[in-house]
Short mmCIF file of C-alpha atoms in Angstrom, two decimals:
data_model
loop_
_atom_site.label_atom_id
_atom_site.label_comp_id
_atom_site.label_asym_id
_atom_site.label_seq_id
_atom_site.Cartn_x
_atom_site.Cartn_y
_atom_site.Cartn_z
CA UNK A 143 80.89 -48.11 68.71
CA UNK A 144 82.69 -44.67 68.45
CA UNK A 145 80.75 -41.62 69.62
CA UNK A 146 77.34 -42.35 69.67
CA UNK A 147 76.05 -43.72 66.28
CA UNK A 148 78.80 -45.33 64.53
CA UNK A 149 79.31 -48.88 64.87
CA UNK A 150 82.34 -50.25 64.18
CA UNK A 151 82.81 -53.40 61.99
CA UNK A 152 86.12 -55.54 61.03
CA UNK A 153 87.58 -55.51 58.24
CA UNK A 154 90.85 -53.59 57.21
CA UNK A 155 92.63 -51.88 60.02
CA UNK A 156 90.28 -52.99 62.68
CA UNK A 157 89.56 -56.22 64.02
CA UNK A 158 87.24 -57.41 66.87
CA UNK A 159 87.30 -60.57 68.91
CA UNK A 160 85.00 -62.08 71.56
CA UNK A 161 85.93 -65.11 73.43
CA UNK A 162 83.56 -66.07 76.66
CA UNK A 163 83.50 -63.02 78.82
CA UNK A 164 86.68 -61.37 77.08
CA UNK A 165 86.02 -58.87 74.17
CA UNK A 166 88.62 -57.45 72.35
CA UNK A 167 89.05 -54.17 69.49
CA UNK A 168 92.34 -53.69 67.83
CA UNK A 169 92.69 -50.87 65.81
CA UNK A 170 96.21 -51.40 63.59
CA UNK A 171 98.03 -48.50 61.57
CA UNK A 172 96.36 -45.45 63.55
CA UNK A 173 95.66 -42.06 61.92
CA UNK A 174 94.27 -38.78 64.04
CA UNK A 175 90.96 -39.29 62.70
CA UNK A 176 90.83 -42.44 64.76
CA UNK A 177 90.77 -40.13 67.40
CA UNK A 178 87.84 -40.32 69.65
CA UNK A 179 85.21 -41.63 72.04
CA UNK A 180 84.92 -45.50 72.23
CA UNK A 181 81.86 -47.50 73.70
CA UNK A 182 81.71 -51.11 74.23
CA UNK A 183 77.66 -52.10 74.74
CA UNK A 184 76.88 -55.20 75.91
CA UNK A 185 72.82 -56.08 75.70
CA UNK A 186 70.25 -59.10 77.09
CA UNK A 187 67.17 -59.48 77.60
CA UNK A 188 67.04 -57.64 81.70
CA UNK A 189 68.65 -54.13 79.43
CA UNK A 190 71.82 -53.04 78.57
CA UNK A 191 75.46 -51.79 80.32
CA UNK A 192 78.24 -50.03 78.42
CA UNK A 193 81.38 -48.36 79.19
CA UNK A 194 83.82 -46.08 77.24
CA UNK A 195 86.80 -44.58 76.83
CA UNK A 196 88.73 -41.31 74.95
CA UNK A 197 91.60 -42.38 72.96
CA UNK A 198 93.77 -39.48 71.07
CA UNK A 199 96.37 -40.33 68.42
CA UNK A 200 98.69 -37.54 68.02
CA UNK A 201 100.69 -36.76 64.53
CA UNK A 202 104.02 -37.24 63.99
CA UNK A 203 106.43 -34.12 62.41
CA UNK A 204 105.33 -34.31 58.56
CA UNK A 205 109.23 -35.32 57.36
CA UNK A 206 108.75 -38.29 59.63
CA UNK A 207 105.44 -39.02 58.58
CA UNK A 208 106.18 -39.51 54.76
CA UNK A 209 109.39 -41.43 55.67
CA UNK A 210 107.57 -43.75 58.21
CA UNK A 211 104.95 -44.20 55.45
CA UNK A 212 107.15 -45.30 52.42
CA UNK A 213 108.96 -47.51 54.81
CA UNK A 214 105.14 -49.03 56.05
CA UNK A 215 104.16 -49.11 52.16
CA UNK A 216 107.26 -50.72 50.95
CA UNK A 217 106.93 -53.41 53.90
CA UNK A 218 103.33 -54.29 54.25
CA UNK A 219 103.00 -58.01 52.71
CA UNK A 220 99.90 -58.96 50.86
CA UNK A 221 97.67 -60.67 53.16
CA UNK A 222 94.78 -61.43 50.28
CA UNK A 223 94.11 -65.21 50.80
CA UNK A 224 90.65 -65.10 49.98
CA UNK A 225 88.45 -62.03 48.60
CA UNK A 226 85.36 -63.26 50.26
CA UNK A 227 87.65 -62.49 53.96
CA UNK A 228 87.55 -58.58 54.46
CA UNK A 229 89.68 -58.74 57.27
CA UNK A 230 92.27 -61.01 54.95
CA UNK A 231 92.40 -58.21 52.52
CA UNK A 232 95.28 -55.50 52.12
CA UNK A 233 93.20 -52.78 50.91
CA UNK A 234 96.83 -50.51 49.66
CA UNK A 235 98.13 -53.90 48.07
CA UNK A 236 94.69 -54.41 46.38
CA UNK A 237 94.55 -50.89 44.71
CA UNK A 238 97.97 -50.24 44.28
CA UNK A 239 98.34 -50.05 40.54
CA UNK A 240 94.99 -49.44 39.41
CA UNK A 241 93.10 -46.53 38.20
CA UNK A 242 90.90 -44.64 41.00
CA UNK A 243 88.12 -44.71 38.86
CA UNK A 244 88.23 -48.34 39.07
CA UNK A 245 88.34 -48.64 42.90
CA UNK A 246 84.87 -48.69 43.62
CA UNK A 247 84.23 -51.77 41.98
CA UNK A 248 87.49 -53.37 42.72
CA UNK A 249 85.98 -53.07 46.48
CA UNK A 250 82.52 -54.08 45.60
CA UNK A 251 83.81 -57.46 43.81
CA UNK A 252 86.14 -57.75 47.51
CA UNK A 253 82.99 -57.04 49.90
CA UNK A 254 84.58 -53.88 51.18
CA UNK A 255 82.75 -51.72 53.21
CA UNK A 256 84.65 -50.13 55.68
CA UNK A 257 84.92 -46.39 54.20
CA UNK A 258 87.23 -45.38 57.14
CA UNK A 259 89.53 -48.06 56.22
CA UNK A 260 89.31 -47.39 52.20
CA UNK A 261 89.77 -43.74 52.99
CA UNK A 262 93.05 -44.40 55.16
CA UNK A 263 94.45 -46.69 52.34
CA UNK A 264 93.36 -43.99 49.79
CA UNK A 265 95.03 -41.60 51.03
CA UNK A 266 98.27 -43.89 51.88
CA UNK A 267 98.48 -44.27 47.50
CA UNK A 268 97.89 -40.33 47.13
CA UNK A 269 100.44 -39.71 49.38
CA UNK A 270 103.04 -42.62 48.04
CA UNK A 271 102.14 -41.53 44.67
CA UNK A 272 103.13 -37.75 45.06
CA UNK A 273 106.72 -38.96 46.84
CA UNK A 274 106.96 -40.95 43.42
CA UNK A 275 106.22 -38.35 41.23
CA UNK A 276 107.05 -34.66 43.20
CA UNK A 277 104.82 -31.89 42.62
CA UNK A 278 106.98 -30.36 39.51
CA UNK A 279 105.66 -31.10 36.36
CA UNK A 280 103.32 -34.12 35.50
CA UNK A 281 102.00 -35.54 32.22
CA UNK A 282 98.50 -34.20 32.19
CA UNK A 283 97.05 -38.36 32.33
CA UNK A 284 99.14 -38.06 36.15
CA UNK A 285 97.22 -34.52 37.07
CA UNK A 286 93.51 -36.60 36.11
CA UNK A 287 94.42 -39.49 38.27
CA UNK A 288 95.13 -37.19 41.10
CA UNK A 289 92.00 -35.15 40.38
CA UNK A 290 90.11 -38.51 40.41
CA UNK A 291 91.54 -39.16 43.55
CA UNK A 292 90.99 -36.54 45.01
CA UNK A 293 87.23 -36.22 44.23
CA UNK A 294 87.15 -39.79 45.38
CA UNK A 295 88.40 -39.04 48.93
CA UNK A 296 86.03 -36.44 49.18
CA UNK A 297 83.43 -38.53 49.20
CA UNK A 298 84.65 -40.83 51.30
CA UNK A 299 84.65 -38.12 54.06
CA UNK A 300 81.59 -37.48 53.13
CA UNK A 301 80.64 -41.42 53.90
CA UNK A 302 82.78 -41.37 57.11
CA UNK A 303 81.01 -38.43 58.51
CA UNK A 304 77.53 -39.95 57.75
CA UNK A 305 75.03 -41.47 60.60
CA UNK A 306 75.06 -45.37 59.53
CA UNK A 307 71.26 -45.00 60.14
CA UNK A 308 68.78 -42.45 59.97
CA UNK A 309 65.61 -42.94 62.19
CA UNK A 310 62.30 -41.33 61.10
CA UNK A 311 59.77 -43.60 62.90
CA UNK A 312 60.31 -46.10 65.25
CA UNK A 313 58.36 -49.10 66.48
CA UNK A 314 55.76 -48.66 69.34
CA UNK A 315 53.33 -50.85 71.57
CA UNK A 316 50.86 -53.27 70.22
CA UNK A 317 47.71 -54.46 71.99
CA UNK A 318 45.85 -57.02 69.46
CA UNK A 319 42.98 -59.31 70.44
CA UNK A 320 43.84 -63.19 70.41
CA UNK A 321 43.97 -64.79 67.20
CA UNK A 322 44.24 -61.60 65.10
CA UNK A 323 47.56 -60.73 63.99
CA UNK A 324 49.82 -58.18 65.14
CA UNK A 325 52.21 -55.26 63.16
CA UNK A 326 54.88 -53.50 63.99
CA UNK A 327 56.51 -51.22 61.70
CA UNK A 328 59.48 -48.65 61.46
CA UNK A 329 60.77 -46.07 58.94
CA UNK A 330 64.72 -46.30 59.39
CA UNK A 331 67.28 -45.20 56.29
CA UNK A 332 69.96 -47.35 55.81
CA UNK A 333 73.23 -45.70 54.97
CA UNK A 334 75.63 -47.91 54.68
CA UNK A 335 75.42 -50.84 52.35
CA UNK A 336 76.47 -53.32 54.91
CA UNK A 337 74.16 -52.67 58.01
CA UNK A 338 71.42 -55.01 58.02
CA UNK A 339 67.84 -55.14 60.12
CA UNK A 340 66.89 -57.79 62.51
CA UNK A 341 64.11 -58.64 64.66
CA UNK A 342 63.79 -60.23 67.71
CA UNK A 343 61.90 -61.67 70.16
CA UNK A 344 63.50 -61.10 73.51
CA UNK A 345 67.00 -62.47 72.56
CA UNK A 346 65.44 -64.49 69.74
CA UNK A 347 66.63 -63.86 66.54
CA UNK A 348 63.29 -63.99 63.86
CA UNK A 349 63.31 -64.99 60.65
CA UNK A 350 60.30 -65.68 58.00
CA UNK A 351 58.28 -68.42 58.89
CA UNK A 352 54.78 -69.77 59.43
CA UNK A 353 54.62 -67.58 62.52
CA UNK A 354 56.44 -64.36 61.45
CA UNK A 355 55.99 -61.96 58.16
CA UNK A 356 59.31 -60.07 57.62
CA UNK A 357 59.33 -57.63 55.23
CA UNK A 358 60.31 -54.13 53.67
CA UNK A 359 59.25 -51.46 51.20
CA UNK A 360 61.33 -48.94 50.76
CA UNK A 361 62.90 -47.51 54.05
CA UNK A 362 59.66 -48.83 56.13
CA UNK A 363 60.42 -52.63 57.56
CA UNK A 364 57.57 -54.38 59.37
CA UNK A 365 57.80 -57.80 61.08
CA UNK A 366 54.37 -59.35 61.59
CA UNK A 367 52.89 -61.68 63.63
CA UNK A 368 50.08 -64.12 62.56
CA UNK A 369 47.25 -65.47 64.67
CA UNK A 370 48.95 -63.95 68.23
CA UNK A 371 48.28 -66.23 71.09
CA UNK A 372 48.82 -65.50 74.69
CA UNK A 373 52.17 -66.76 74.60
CA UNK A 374 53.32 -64.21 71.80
CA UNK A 375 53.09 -61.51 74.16
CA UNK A 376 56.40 -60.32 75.03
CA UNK A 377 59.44 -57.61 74.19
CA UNK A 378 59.74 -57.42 70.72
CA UNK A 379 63.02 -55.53 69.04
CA UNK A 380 64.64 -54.08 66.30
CA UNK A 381 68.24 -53.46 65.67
CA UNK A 382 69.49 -51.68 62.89
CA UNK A 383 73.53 -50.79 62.83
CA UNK A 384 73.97 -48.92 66.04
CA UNK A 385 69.91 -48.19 66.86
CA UNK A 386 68.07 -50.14 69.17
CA UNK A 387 64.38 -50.46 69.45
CA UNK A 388 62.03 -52.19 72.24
CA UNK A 389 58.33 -52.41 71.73
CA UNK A 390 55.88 -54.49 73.90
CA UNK A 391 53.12 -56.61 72.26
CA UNK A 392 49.90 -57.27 74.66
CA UNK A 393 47.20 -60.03 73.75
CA UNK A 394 43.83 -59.69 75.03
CA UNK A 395 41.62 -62.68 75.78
CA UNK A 396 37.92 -62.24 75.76
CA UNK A 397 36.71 -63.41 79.24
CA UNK A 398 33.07 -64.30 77.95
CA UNK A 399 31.88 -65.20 74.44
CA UNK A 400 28.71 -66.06 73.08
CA UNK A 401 28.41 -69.74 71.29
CA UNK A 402 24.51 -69.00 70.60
CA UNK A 403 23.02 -65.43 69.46
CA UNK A 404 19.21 -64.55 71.01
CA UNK A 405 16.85 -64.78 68.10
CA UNK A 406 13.68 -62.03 68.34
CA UNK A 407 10.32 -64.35 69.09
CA UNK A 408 6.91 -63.69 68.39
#
């Protein structure tokens, strides 16, 4: 995670490995707005430990920036084997050539989601694109495409700098009687199209079945549980992107229960 919402996915410029007890973030190509406080979070079921770290990129004299960045450009090979791969994908290969307006879905039909990476290779074309050209006179169809690009950056800023979740009711406690069914429900925003919410039991993954009701309206999700036994009681969680949710579910037994009602007599 950097800071403390954004989780960090692979796929362009950044790739993450885990091998037994060894995990591993690489971050290739670095810009200053890599910059930043790092957290790796490891999670079971007794909690959670992290630790973190400040790493600064500093920016080179602007001269040797543009020069080190045609000579990157020209040299960077295509690595796109197979669309379906993010992390396979050269994301400057894959637009170069293309009309901005056309970007969006040329990522969409990729599975590209990483707008820190599509904003650093963005900006890598705008930049190669004005060595190309100069800033003296351009055919107005040139000054369009830049305005296009420009516009698009700006919202791609506008992505980077956005929570990847936004919380406006979590889950809480449930105490149910045995052989009733239990709820529990949250009201979390989704912004970014590639987070996804699970549920768990403990350090169960759920998923619909007999047992378990998954489900969504909207931004409210709700996992229930049918016909709750003693053994359903437990730590039940949510995670969503970066947020993490623990609830407890408690199932009551009645001690003493009537098999035969009293009838008035006469």
């Amino acid at each position: 995670m950097k800071g403390k919402w954004r989780q960090i996915t692979p796929g362009g410029r950044i790739s993450i490995e885990h091998k037994g007890q060894d995990a591993k973030l690489q971050i290739r190509e670095v810009t200053k707005s890599d910059s930043g406080h790092y957290r790796c979070v490891a999670t079971n079921k007794h909690g959670e430990i992290e630790s973190g770290a400040d790493m600064e990129v500093t920016k080179k004299e602007d001269m040797g920036e543009v020069g080190d960045l045609r000579t990157r450009l020209k040299k960077t090979p295509s690595k796109q084997k197979s669309p379906k791969k993010e992390e396979e994908v050269n994301i400057v290969e894959l637009l170069r050539g293309h009309d901005p307006k056309d970007y969006e879905r040329i990522l969409r039909e990729h599975g590209i989601h990483d707008y820190r990476a599509i904003l650093q290779a963005v900006e890598f074309l705008k930049k190669e694109k004005e060595m190309e050209t100069g800033r003296a006179e351009v055919e107005r169809g040139a000054r369009v495409e830049e305005e296009d690009m420009a516009r698009l950056i700006e919202q791609l800023e506008g992505r980077v700098s956005m929570e990847p979740v936004s919380v406006m009711e979590d889950i809480t406690d449930q105490t149910i009687t045995e052989n009733q069914s239990a709820t529990f429900e949250c009201q979390i925003k989704i912004n970014y199209p590639e987070i996804t919410l699970t549920w768990y039991k403990g350090t169960q993954k759920l998923d619909n079945s007999e047992k378990y009701d998954i489900s969504s309206v909207g931004d409210r999700h709700y996992l229930k549980i049918k016909n709750c036994q003693v053994k359903d009681q437990g730590n039940y969680r949510v995670v969503c992107g970066p947020h993490i949710s623990n609830a407890k579910l408690t199932v009551t037994v009645d001690q003493i229960q009537f098999t035969k009602s009293i009838r008035s007599i006469e």
